[in-house]
XYZ file of C-alpha atoms in Angstrom:
753
model
C 6.719 -38.880 6.139
C 10.056 -40.068 3.909
C 9.592 -43.541 2.188
C 12.859 -45.354 3.314
C 14.691 -46.429 -0.170
C 17.468 -48.402 -0.558
C 20.857 -46.389 -1.133
C 22.747 -46.995 -3.620
C 19.027 -46.206 -5.687
C 19.622 -43.149 -3.485
C 22.929 -41.866 -4.222
C 21.940 -42.849 -7.946
C 19.607 -40.506 -8.247
C 21.034 -37.764 -5.621
C 23.933 -38.182 -8.584
C 21.860 -38.429 -11.702
C 19.669 -34.696 -10.445
C 23.916 -33.230 -10.011
C 24.474 -34.156 -13.211
C 21.818 -32.965 -15.142
C 21.855 -29.294 -13.126
C 25.442 -29.093 -14.744
C 24.401 -29.238 -18.178
C 20.934 -28.147 -17.250
C 20.455 -24.364 -18.840
C 19.191 -21.471 -16.372
C 15.413 -21.685 -15.958
C 14.515 -18.564 -17.501
C 13.064 -16.386 -14.841
C 9.024 -15.393 -15.137
C 7.582 -12.805 -17.733
C 7.257 -9.543 -15.409
C 5.132 -6.633 -16.698
C 6.840 -4.215 -17.210
C 10.300 -5.477 -17.815
C 12.623 -6.947 -20.417
C 13.959 -10.309 -19.990
C 17.313 -8.922 -18.950
C 15.695 -6.243 -16.134
C 13.058 -8.855 -15.233
C 16.213 -11.676 -13.801
C 17.831 -8.560 -12.035
C 14.706 -7.383 -10.724
C 14.004 -11.559 -9.295
C 17.978 -11.508 -7.522
C 17.426 -7.923 -5.732
C 14.183 -9.587 -4.645
C 15.567 -11.864 -2.718
C 17.978 -10.159 -1.200
C 14.962 -8.462 0.312
C 13.209 -10.913 2.305
C 16.780 -12.696 2.830
C 16.564 -9.645 5.385
C 12.745 -9.952 6.420
C 12.681 -10.436 10.468
C 9.528 -11.890 12.715
C 11.649 -11.111 15.454
C 11.533 -7.336 14.745
C 7.780 -6.641 13.759
C 7.518 -8.817 17.636
C 9.584 -6.190 18.688
C 8.351 -3.184 17.093
C 4.875 -4.328 17.862
C 5.279 -4.672 21.191
C 7.534 -1.439 21.686
C 3.974 0.503 19.823
C 1.138 -1.254 21.178
C 2.887 -0.770 24.487
C 0.494 2.278 25.639
C -2.901 3.729 24.241
C -1.839 5.720 21.125
C -5.347 7.414 20.070
C -5.051 11.346 18.240
C -3.801 13.838 21.767
C -2.311 11.491 23.117
C 1.552 11.496 24.509
C 1.880 7.552 23.052
C 0.832 9.078 19.729
C 3.666 11.353 19.626
C 6.096 9.974 20.826
C 5.615 6.853 18.698
C 5.792 8.753 15.512
C 9.417 9.976 17.450
C 10.313 6.295 17.430
C 9.111 5.555 13.568
C 10.753 8.468 12.587
C 14.420 7.870 13.698
C 14.082 4.660 12.287
C 13.810 5.729 9.295
C 16.721 7.824 10.152
C 18.333 5.465 11.141
C 17.693 3.568 7.371
C 19.048 6.018 5.172
C 15.564 7.669 4.481
C 14.826 11.634 4.262
C 12.256 11.654 7.211
C 9.665 14.453 8.116
C 7.380 14.724 10.470
C 4.061 16.818 8.676
C 1.502 18.060 11.254
C -2.061 18.735 10.660
C -4.511 20.137 13.280
C -7.583 18.547 13.287
C -11.088 18.625 15.223
C -11.115 15.059 17.926
C -13.861 15.398 20.530
C -12.609 12.916 23.754
C -16.069 12.702 25.788
C -16.730 14.829 29.188
C -19.619 13.054 30.342
C -21.326 10.111 29.078
C -24.578 8.622 31.380
C -27.336 5.821 30.061
C -30.033 4.621 32.143
C -33.233 2.284 31.552
C -35.623 4.479 34.269
C -38.661 2.481 33.168
C -39.961 0.036 33.468
C -37.254 -0.970 36.525
C -34.324 1.203 36.514
C -30.717 0.380 35.301
C -27.766 2.438 34.350
C -25.210 1.100 32.664
C -21.998 0.648 34.071
C -19.718 1.860 30.262
C -16.251 0.401 31.385
C -14.892 -2.274 29.577
C -13.293 -4.487 32.768
C -9.256 -5.667 32.343
C -8.432 -8.965 32.374
C -4.970 -10.072 34.480
C -3.888 -12.388 31.326
C -3.807 -9.412 29.742
C -0.293 -7.322 30.266
C -1.951 -3.674 28.929
C -5.792 -3.793 29.550
C -5.492 -2.018 32.938
C -3.738 0.914 31.386
C -7.295 2.612 32.292
C -5.961 5.841 32.859
C -4.163 6.510 29.332
C -7.657 5.070 28.549
C -9.917 6.224 25.755
C -13.233 5.306 27.545
C -16.089 3.560 25.404
C -17.649 6.477 22.636
C -18.255 7.478 19.383
C -16.388 10.757 17.849
C -18.086 13.045 16.597
C -21.341 11.974 18.160
C -23.994 15.058 18.721
C -23.951 16.681 22.516
C -27.195 15.527 23.540
C -29.510 14.737 27.488
C -32.624 13.317 26.050
C -35.604 11.036 27.432
C -37.910 8.205 25.290
C -39.348 5.344 24.701
C -37.133 2.536 23.101
C -37.352 1.230 19.724
C -34.670 -1.530 18.350
C -34.392 -1.552 14.963
C -32.229 -4.328 14.020
C -27.957 -2.790 12.389
C -30.503 0.322 11.539
C -30.156 0.469 7.752
C -33.063 2.103 5.364
C -34.268 -1.960 5.113
C -34.563 -2.409 8.820
C -36.553 0.934 8.848
C -39.386 -0.229 5.944
C -39.494 -3.391 7.902
C -40.961 -1.423 11.228
C -43.276 0.694 8.988
C -44.937 -2.406 7.901
C -45.359 -3.469 11.070
C -47.096 0.120 12.445
C -43.459 1.525 14.065
C -42.266 4.684 13.475
C -38.973 6.029 15.679
C -39.548 9.780 14.670
C -39.176 10.737 18.789
C -37.357 7.769 20.331
C -33.665 6.348 21.238
C -32.991 4.047 18.518
C -30.599 0.677 19.809
C -28.957 -1.116 16.901
C -26.343 -3.549 16.514
C -23.220 -3.531 14.998
C -22.620 -5.054 11.522
C -24.524 -4.829 8.530
C -22.996 -1.343 7.344
C -20.367 0.853 9.154
C -21.658 2.598 12.177
C -21.448 5.513 11.776
C -24.753 4.593 8.766
C -26.951 4.066 12.040
C -27.241 7.078 13.357
C -27.566 8.913 10.131
C -30.472 6.589 8.917
C -31.899 6.922 12.543
C -32.268 10.900 12.470
C -33.733 10.891 9.036
C -36.024 8.512 9.966
C -36.752 11.044 12.729
C -34.661 8.963 16.670
C -33.167 11.320 19.095
C -30.500 9.184 20.545
C -28.648 6.283 19.195
C -27.110 3.161 20.837
C -25.062 0.990 18.878
C -24.484 -2.882 20.758
C -22.542 -5.998 19.343
C -25.146 -8.830 19.849
C -23.268 -11.843 20.814
C -24.512 -13.668 17.806
C -22.201 -11.487 15.665
C -19.347 -10.531 18.091
C -19.632 -12.688 21.635
C -20.022 -16.184 23.118
C -22.156 -18.024 20.275
C -18.971 -17.402 18.406
C -16.745 -18.928 20.392
C -15.068 -18.796 23.564
C -14.484 -15.172 24.944
C -11.216 -13.339 26.605
C -9.144 -14.288 27.823
C -10.044 -17.854 26.839
C -10.839 -17.081 23.449
C -10.434 -14.633 21.226
C -13.785 -13.393 21.524
C -15.480 -10.081 22.545
C -15.669 -10.240 26.641
C -19.834 -9.163 27.918
C -18.326 -5.889 29.288
C -15.778 -5.558 25.335
C -17.486 -2.431 23.224
C -16.086 -0.832 20.098
C -15.490 2.702 19.630
C -15.736 4.657 16.371
C -15.919 7.589 13.987
C -19.594 7.623 13.755
C -18.358 10.828 10.667
C -20.603 10.896 8.136
C -17.628 9.303 5.824
C -19.788 8.813 2.921
C -19.857 12.854 2.484
C -16.569 13.131 2.235
C -13.661 12.075 5.324
C -10.870 13.766 7.506
C -11.384 17.226 9.658
C -14.663 18.460 9.283
C -14.125 21.542 9.521
C -11.812 21.669 5.898
C -13.918 20.126 3.668
C -11.854 19.553 0.653
C -8.829 21.891 2.322
C -5.748 21.410 4.172
C -5.935 21.759 8.094
C -2.909 22.996 8.477
C -2.110 25.379 11.792
C -3.707 28.621 10.644
C -6.838 27.131 7.977
C -9.771 28.605 8.040
C -12.206 26.113 9.845
C -16.576 25.568 10.352
C -18.477 25.411 13.847
C -18.360 22.682 14.524
C -21.958 23.119 15.492
C -22.657 23.272 11.606
C -19.940 21.479 10.169
C -22.173 18.909 7.419
C -20.247 15.887 8.890
C -21.318 15.237 12.880
C -23.881 13.527 13.804
C -27.115 15.062 14.453
C -28.656 12.633 17.064
C -26.001 11.611 20.465
C -25.303 8.265 19.981
C -23.161 5.823 22.382
C -21.656 2.320 21.666
C -22.537 -0.022 25.021
C -21.450 -3.089 25.531
C -24.074 -6.830 25.033
C -23.669 -6.511 29.394
C -25.362 -3.138 28.956
C -27.718 -3.636 26.257
C -29.390 -6.943 27.692
C -31.284 -4.597 30.598
C -32.259 -2.494 28.065
C -33.694 -4.909 25.275
C -34.862 -7.552 28.116
C -37.539 -4.404 29.289
C -39.275 -4.453 25.358
C -42.207 -5.319 24.955
C -44.447 -4.569 21.308
C -43.637 -7.168 18.479
C -41.475 -9.779 18.058
C -38.267 -8.335 16.013
C -38.388 -10.577 12.310
C -36.285 -14.172 12.841
C -33.548 -12.795 11.481
C -32.977 -9.905 13.444
C -32.204 -12.000 17.449
C -29.515 -12.091 18.336
C -27.960 -14.607 21.118
C -29.256 -12.995 24.599
C -30.952 -14.572 26.578
C -34.056 -12.751 25.758
C -37.433 -12.174 23.064
C -36.609 -9.322 20.543
C -39.016 -7.475 21.145
C -39.007 -4.331 18.954
C -40.929 -1.718 21.241
C -41.339 1.357 21.902
C -41.461 1.425 25.043
C -42.135 0.384 28.467
C -38.363 0.555 28.565
C -37.863 4.467 27.860
C -34.271 5.147 28.267
C -32.197 8.273 29.345
C -28.960 9.402 27.377
C -26.360 12.825 28.230
C -23.244 13.301 25.953
C -20.747 15.898 26.383
C -17.584 16.498 24.970
C -14.256 18.303 24.569
C -14.443 19.948 21.506
C -11.039 20.762 21.442
C -8.267 20.343 18.240
C -5.504 18.405 18.615
C -2.335 18.141 16.535
C -1.769 14.221 14.474
C 1.833 13.604 13.492
C 2.359 11.918 9.828
C 5.837 10.780 9.208
C 7.006 10.602 5.538
C 10.142 8.894 4.889
C 11.811 8.677 1.344
C 14.469 7.541 -1.144
C 14.706 9.569 -3.739
C 15.282 7.468 -7.518
C 17.641 7.534 -9.417
C 16.966 7.884 -13.075
C 12.749 9.082 -12.267
C 12.900 10.831 -8.626
C 9.972 12.979 -10.206
C 8.586 9.469 -10.553
C 6.531 8.841 -6.771
C 5.435 5.249 -5.098
C 3.810 6.018 -1.734
C 3.302 2.928 0.788
C 0.981 4.084 3.814
C -0.508 2.879 6.952
C -1.499 4.453 9.748
C -0.625 4.310 13.434
C -2.792 5.956 15.461
C -5.176 3.320 17.152
C -8.404 4.288 19.425
C -6.167 2.095 22.506
C -3.542 0.054 22.092
C -3.852 -0.959 18.607
C -1.532 -4.259 17.606
C -4.131 -5.351 15.192
C -5.639 -3.005 13.833
C -2.666 -0.941 12.887
C -0.310 -2.012 13.867
C 0.001 -5.481 12.545
C -0.312 -3.442 9.556
C 2.711 -0.688 10.735
C 5.361 -3.147 11.854
C 5.485 -4.918 8.363
C 6.414 -1.897 6.656
C 8.907 -0.915 8.845
C 10.359 -4.118 7.814
C 10.018 -2.862 3.979
C 11.799 -0.332 4.556
C 14.500 -1.233 6.704
C 15.397 -4.144 4.114
C 15.206 -1.570 1.092
C 17.647 0.115 3.629
C 19.745 -2.509 3.578
C 20.107 -2.979 0.287
C 20.804 1.192 -0.490
C 23.849 -0.113 1.756
C 24.932 -2.442 -0.742
C 24.912 0.124 -3.707
C 21.012 -0.041 -5.249
C 19.403 1.986 -5.830
C 15.760 2.332 -6.895
C 14.885 4.103 -10.398
C 11.801 5.785 -9.520
C 11.387 7.803 -5.549
C 9.915 5.523 -3.238
C 8.043 7.182 -0.332
C 7.148 5.040 2.880
C 4.394 6.796 4.867
C 3.046 6.611 8.958
C -0.464 7.659 8.768
C -2.015 9.859 12.475
C -5.256 10.562 13.149
C -7.584 7.415 10.154
C -9.403 6.358 13.307
C -11.529 9.105 14.092
C -11.837 9.645 10.158
C -8.709 9.384 8.192
C -7.508 12.785 9.477
C -3.761 12.420 8.535
C -4.650 10.820 5.014
C -6.603 12.910 4.072
C -5.497 16.379 5.079
C -2.036 15.518 3.703
C -3.614 14.438 0.029
C -5.464 18.154 0.096
C -2.822 19.854 0.874
C -0.382 17.960 -1.348
C -3.152 17.802 -4.171
C -1.278 19.276 -6.878
C 2.071 17.727 -6.302
C 0.282 14.283 -5.753
C -1.690 14.159 -8.615
C 0.947 15.117 -10.805
C 3.700 12.485 -9.122
C 2.124 9.923 -7.549
C 2.879 6.917 -9.320
C 0.608 4.359 -7.033
C -0.612 4.310 -3.536
C -0.005 0.998 -1.926
C -2.016 0.562 1.625
C -2.444 -2.310 4.725
C -4.356 -1.766 8.070
C -4.509 -4.769 9.963
C -3.726 -8.118 9.054
C -3.516 -11.737 10.640
C -3.127 -14.699 8.899
C -4.388 -17.077 5.801
C -5.815 -15.966 3.592
C -4.928 -13.008 0.704
C -7.244 -10.418 0.801
C -6.969 -7.585 -1.614
C -8.846 -4.750 -3.813
C -8.137 -2.252 -5.880
C -7.100 -0.029 -8.766
C -7.978 -2.277 -11.874
C -4.959 -1.468 -13.821
C -2.965 -3.399 -11.194
C -5.054 -6.707 -11.305
C -2.218 -8.366 -13.768
C 0.211 -6.562 -11.678
C -0.708 -8.383 -8.023
C -1.323 -11.545 -9.608
C 2.457 -11.905 -10.286
C 3.597 -10.350 -7.199
C 0.799 -13.504 -5.488
C 2.217 -15.639 -7.769
C 5.709 -15.266 -6.800
C 5.122 -15.298 -3.245
C 5.158 -18.182 -0.836
C 2.534 -18.805 2.308
C 3.598 -19.630 5.388
C 1.461 -22.684 6.153
C 1.077 -24.172 2.726
C 3.246 -25.660 0.084
C 1.675 -23.147 -2.653
C 1.650 -19.430 -3.051
C -0.389 -16.877 -1.039
C -2.493 -16.870 -5.080
C -3.147 -19.881 -5.376
C -4.514 -20.296 -1.308
C -6.429 -17.829 -2.285
C -7.469 -19.225 -5.088
C -8.171 -22.281 -3.452
C -10.487 -21.105 -1.287
C -12.650 -18.978 -3.686
C -13.340 -21.984 -4.952
C -14.359 -23.901 -1.795
C -16.145 -20.567 -0.575
C -16.779 -18.504 -3.032
C -19.603 -17.586 -4.222
C -21.013 -19.296 -8.273
C -19.631 -16.607 -9.473
C -16.637 -15.929 -7.416
C -15.919 -20.132 -7.864
C -16.387 -19.900 -11.672
C -13.858 -16.984 -11.979
C -11.837 -18.292 -9.623
C -11.317 -22.435 -12.250
C -11.690 -20.025 -16.199
C -9.957 -16.875 -15.272
C -6.339 -16.562 -15.150
C -5.842 -14.155 -13.621
C -7.724 -13.277 -9.548
C -10.213 -10.416 -9.248
C -8.987 -8.585 -6.767
C -11.873 -6.384 -5.707
C -12.830 -2.355 -5.736
C -12.323 -0.086 -3.105
C -14.579 1.671 -0.641
C -13.940 3.470 2.021
C -12.573 2.519 5.621
C -8.540 3.301 5.402
C -6.150 5.468 3.721
C -6.311 4.940 0.715
C -9.060 6.736 0.425
C -8.529 10.243 -0.756
C -5.944 9.128 -2.574
C -8.186 6.936 -4.738
C -11.899 8.548 -4.932
C -10.549 12.166 -4.691
C -7.689 12.439 -6.514
C -7.388 9.506 -8.708
C -4.253 7.631 -7.848
C -3.806 3.911 -8.935
C -4.306 1.733 -5.524
C -4.503 -0.986 -3.756
C -5.116 -2.035 -0.251
C -3.368 -5.780 1.523
C -4.166 -7.717 4.131
C -3.877 -11.373 5.149
C -7.144 -12.749 6.823
C -10.267 -15.399 7.629
C -7.979 -17.831 10.180
C -8.308 -15.900 13.196
C -11.694 -13.667 14.082
C -12.125 -12.587 16.766
C -13.541 -9.702 19.044
C -11.514 -7.153 20.106
C -12.093 -4.025 17.055
C -11.708 -1.112 18.956
C -11.122 -2.478 22.561
C -9.154 -2.667 25.074
C -8.273 -6.151 24.198
C -6.674 -4.843 20.531
C -3.966 -5.920 22.177
C -0.131 -7.260 22.006
C -1.474 -9.933 24.338
C -4.008 -10.851 22.272
C -2.102 -10.581 19.255
C 0.587 -13.338 20.130
C -1.846 -15.771 21.645
C -4.926 -15.587 18.586
C -3.939 -13.685 15.516
C -0.772 -14.251 14.506
C 1.807 -15.762 17.238
C 4.656 -16.026 14.768
C 4.192 -13.328 12.897
C 5.182 -15.644 9.492
C 1.787 -13.726 7.566
C 3.474 -9.794 9.522
C 6.682 -10.946 7.319
C 4.128 -12.029 4.441
C 2.585 -9.294 3.642
C 5.954 -7.397 4.675
C 7.257 -10.035 1.167
C 4.229 -8.675 -0.976
C 4.282 -5.581 -0.648
C 7.726 -5.194 -0.644
C 7.502 -6.764 -3.834
C 4.863 -4.106 -5.319
C 8.144 -1.034 -4.120
C 10.541 -3.005 -5.776
C 9.452 -4.134 -9.094
C 6.829 -0.064 -9.357
C 10.229 1.577 -8.892
C 12.115 -0.570 -10.828
C 9.672 -1.313 -13.880
C 11.252 -0.211 -17.278
C 7.542 1.045 -18.117
C 5.092 0.970 -15.373
C 3.421 -2.192 -15.523
C -0.023 -1.109 -16.158
C -2.549 -2.953 -18.102
C -5.944 -2.170 -19.207
C -8.186 -5.431 -20.183
C -8.621 -6.380 -16.949
C -9.300 -3.054 -16.057
C -12.101 -3.304 -19.087
C -13.616 -7.465 -19.106
C -13.974 -5.506 -15.236
C -15.984 -2.204 -15.754
C -17.774 -4.455 -18.464
C -18.923 -6.868 -15.809
C -19.748 -3.549 -14.037
C -22.252 -2.082 -15.696
C -24.063 -5.608 -16.179
C -24.629 -4.915 -12.837
C -26.158 -1.547 -13.068
C -28.609 -3.019 -16.000
C -29.566 -6.030 -14.335
C -29.957 -3.918 -11.371
C -32.880 -1.579 -13.388
C -34.439 -4.729 -14.858
C -34.405 -6.907 -11.871
C -36.815 -3.930 -9.783
C -38.324 -3.457 -13.127
C -39.929 -6.681 -12.649
C -40.303 -6.762 -8.710
C -42.023 -3.414 -8.896
C -43.903 -4.254 -11.574
C -45.234 -7.274 -8.688
C -45.604 -6.003 -6.007
C -47.894 -3.569 -7.986
C -50.488 -5.988 -9.314
C -49.964 -7.763 -5.853
C -51.218 -3.759 -3.631
C -53.834 -3.496 -6.800
C -55.710 -7.487 -6.061
C -55.193 -7.206 -2.085
C -52.712 -9.974 -1.677
C -50.458 -8.539 1.203
C -54.062 -8.189 3.423
C -54.893 -11.392 2.717
C -51.906 -13.036 4.721
C -51.536 -10.478 7.210
C -51.874 -12.367 10.699
C -54.736 -10.598 12.711
C -51.878 -11.185 15.448
C -49.867 -9.885 14.079
C -50.023 -7.483 11.439
C -48.295 -6.771 8.471
C -49.280 -3.024 7.023
C -48.597 -3.732 2.298
C -45.084 -2.489 1.780
C -45.729 1.121 0.323
C -46.597 1.834 -3.878
C -44.005 2.564 -5.704
C -44.038 4.257 -9.647
C -42.522 2.069 -12.168
C -38.999 1.679 -13.326
C -38.214 2.762 -16.858
C -36.486 2.018 -19.470
C -32.799 3.811 -19.155
C -30.819 4.039 -21.980
C -27.768 2.374 -21.647
C -25.739 3.574 -25.078
C -23.607 6.136 -23.712
C -22.339 3.411 -22.091
C -22.070 0.775 -24.269
C -20.303 2.835 -26.346
C -17.858 3.855 -24.314
C -17.146 0.097 -22.802
C -16.407 -0.215 -26.359
C -13.823 2.065 -27.040
C -12.013 0.875 -23.966
C -12.202 -2.720 -24.628
C -10.190 -1.431 -27.893
C -7.569 1.150 -26.178
C -7.024 -1.815 -23.959
C -6.270 -4.257 -26.682
C -4.634 -2.031 -28.903
C -2.399 -0.908 -26.153
C -1.671 -4.244 -25.371
C -0.824 -5.728 -29.032
C 1.765 -1.762 -27.986
C 2.784 -3.195 -24.910
C 5.174 -5.843 -26.212
C 7.299 -4.149 -28.219
C 10.947 -2.448 -26.772
C 10.256 1.195 -26.612
C 13.845 3.301 -26.284
C 14.644 5.214 -22.642
C 13.842 8.975 -24.176
C 9.831 7.410 -24.288
C 9.293 5.556 -21.841
C 9.397 8.374 -18.974
C 6.277 9.776 -21.457
C 4.575 6.413 -21.598
C 4.925 5.998 -17.761
C 2.660 10.056 -17.787
C 0.299 8.823 -19.546
C -0.305 5.517 -17.961
C -0.374 7.108 -14.068
C -2.037 9.513 -14.435
C -5.249 7.177 -16.679
C -6.810 6.879 -13.700
C -7.391 10.623 -13.382
C -9.251 10.594 -16.199
C -11.894 8.918 -14.367
C -12.345 11.758 -12.020
C -15.268 14.109 -12.619
C -14.910 18.117 -11.588
C -18.573 18.023 -9.755
C -18.334 14.734 -8.067
C -20.877 12.186 -6.535
C -24.334 13.859 -6.474
C -24.954 15.560 -3.114
C -20.962 14.950 -1.569
C -19.424 16.392 -4.428
C -15.491 15.387 -3.201
C -15.639 11.685 -3.773
C -14.992 12.291 -7.635
C -14.077 9.025 -8.624
C -17.222 7.570 -11.252
C -16.137 3.628 -10.290
C -15.620 3.670 -7.224
C -16.957 4.968 -4.159
C -18.448 4.245 -0.803
C -21.953 3.644 -0.278
C -24.017 6.012 0.577
C -25.509 4.278 3.244
C -23.026 1.959 3.052
C -20.298 4.241 4.517
C -17.320 0.586 4.266
C -18.612 -1.270 1.955
C -17.957 -0.193 -1.756
C -20.598 0.622 -5.084
C -18.983 0.447 -8.552
C -20.260 3.190 -11.152
C -21.707 4.523 -7.639
C -23.886 7.430 -9.581
C -25.881 5.491 -11.438
C -26.296 2.030 -9.298
C -27.179 4.719 -6.138
C -29.283 6.798 -8.304
C -32.039 3.496 -9.627
C -31.448 2.264 -5.852
C -33.083 5.513 -4.950
C -35.026 5.825 -7.560
C -34.204 8.748 -9.117
C -34.349 8.327 -12.630
C -33.752 12.220 -14.117
C -30.464 11.411 -11.957
C -29.298 8.013 -13.271
C -29.702 8.832 -16.850
C -27.123 12.261 -16.083
C -25.231 9.839 -14.182
C -24.607 7.439 -16.967
C -23.937 9.766 -19.640
C -21.498 11.716 -16.782
C -19.271 7.791 -16.201
C -19.730 7.356 -20.650
C -17.702 10.470 -20.654
C -15.292 9.434 -17.727
C -14.800 6.075 -19.416
C -13.964 7.718 -23.114
C -11.705 9.756 -21.342
C -9.279 6.788 -19.538
C -10.046 5.217 -23.838
C -8.370 8.032 -25.255
C -5.103 8.495 -22.547
C -4.732 4.745 -22.952
C -5.318 5.131 -26.919
C -2.318 7.729 -25.719
C -0.534 5.259 -24.281
C -0.948 2.237 -27.427
C 0.826 5.254 -29.791
C 3.604 6.111 -27.661
C 4.833 2.484 -27.253
C 4.277 1.705 -31.312
C 7.501 1.823 -32.719
C 7.887 4.848 -35.239
C 7.576 3.632 -38.601
C 10.426 5.961 -40.293
């Protein structure tokens, strides 16, 4: 509430401020990385005009239209949506085309799950529509609940509960004398990406895998279920791909090359990224009778969920029959590519992408991000009508086939790899987004650039920037390390990218600087990959006013405009050097901690302490003995990091200098192709498609990132000779990168006549 000041004092105050405004010089614009002051002022004016064009109602109407029907790969509405968006881009002045690839996309022919002992139960495997959700009843158009790229199979076996089904869970089972060989396992969603669960189960000898969402993680234990609240109802189930994307994403039949119409294809029965056992997602309603029938030891306390049962491990007496058959079809997918050619540097491209396919109606995933991208493109089209033109080329991409395994983006990247590595300055990605706090991850050469972007976008709910609101969240809710950084570091750290969306082929295979951005934290729910990811759900529980959709468009629009307009591309290397040094410290600490823990465990085993504390009524076997952890030689990595720090400092000093236009283009190329120096031709061990030496999805985490992945995973898997080799390979990549940054510093330094 405003205070009631006397009218005379209020008038005097207004007059005083008006006089001051007439006499005070205009405020200088905040500095912008890559811009001199004059062009920074022009850029800020352009961004104000861009913001004025953004309309929340446009996002709402596009989401309603695009989410009106299921639009999975191969569906009529998937193609219809692609053509609709292409028409929009054309109407806004973009040169637009639809690029088609042809990919393997299996759909269910037969799904059967039944408990055959000790009592019979036939799983419903059906999500129940609700009257409050207008599209949830479009049953004839919906894909049923299934996991794409599961193997066909007809298996019957005893059931074993394996918690989240990740490697450490099987270590716990082994200590309880439980072996899953020849069994069917049931795992909870969570803890890792879903495709890891059947992968590890098969490695452990299981013959089938079930995955369910426990209400403790995703259901009534979190809050009211849909439609009263946003959380997963009893019949809700999470569809999703179980393609082994940590090996390679994209069409499983064309590894490393584009899936054009006449491309040579592998036989699907031998494709390395398909599962080795049948796998099926089920609801917690269908999981309850199966878990209730288990006996055997009680699950550890932190394994137990919120179902009204005692969680037992098995095996048996529960025995289940799982039968799956699929239509192994090749389907076309439709990538929409809309281009606005640059006026001065048309051969430098900024790519902005989001996928448009969904498992069902997909309002949140992916359309919350896609409608923001459309609004960015429309607003920039309006700027073009005023006579403005970008210096560099801007391309908007709407990818198809992301949900089954990054199919559209990967196949387009593999088909156009040479041009992409030659021309693409940066790739900017969004996916699902709702409301709350800024989330950002990507190439750390863009960290300072993005901090400036986030500094200049107002949060829709609080009187501060999205950057400062994120800082507040880090200070209140972050780990001790995050809190320290948020308090002491001028720039907020951005995260590192693993997998899970369309940036992966650009960053991790081709070495293109990439970012992934969204908002979240205030709109939890259980609609993910279900029939309840709908326009009705989104407008009730996610971002009802589309205010954060507009904020996302403001954020990504600034990224686009600053990258296409900058005098020199806004890359910065000191934050990058600091972050890579942090990764080195982490892998060294991991090695030291493992050495200490292994020595401690070895001593306890020798003293038979584990046997001494084992409860005879609930016996727990000792852990397996491990070989001692050797001393690794990190000297090559230390030397490369020192060179990187020196080159980053040299470029920081050099970039302050004014640069003649004839040298800007050469500098640009050195800057945006620096990331490619972090690739290795050999790729990572056992998965050569992933070539980036600093960022990759974990082999057993899926979406989750592993930084310095070659070193880190060799240490985690106790492959010491491999760890030494990966230290050298990672150091060599950093050394190449530092050399390119040094070249950039030389190019940016004025020549002495």
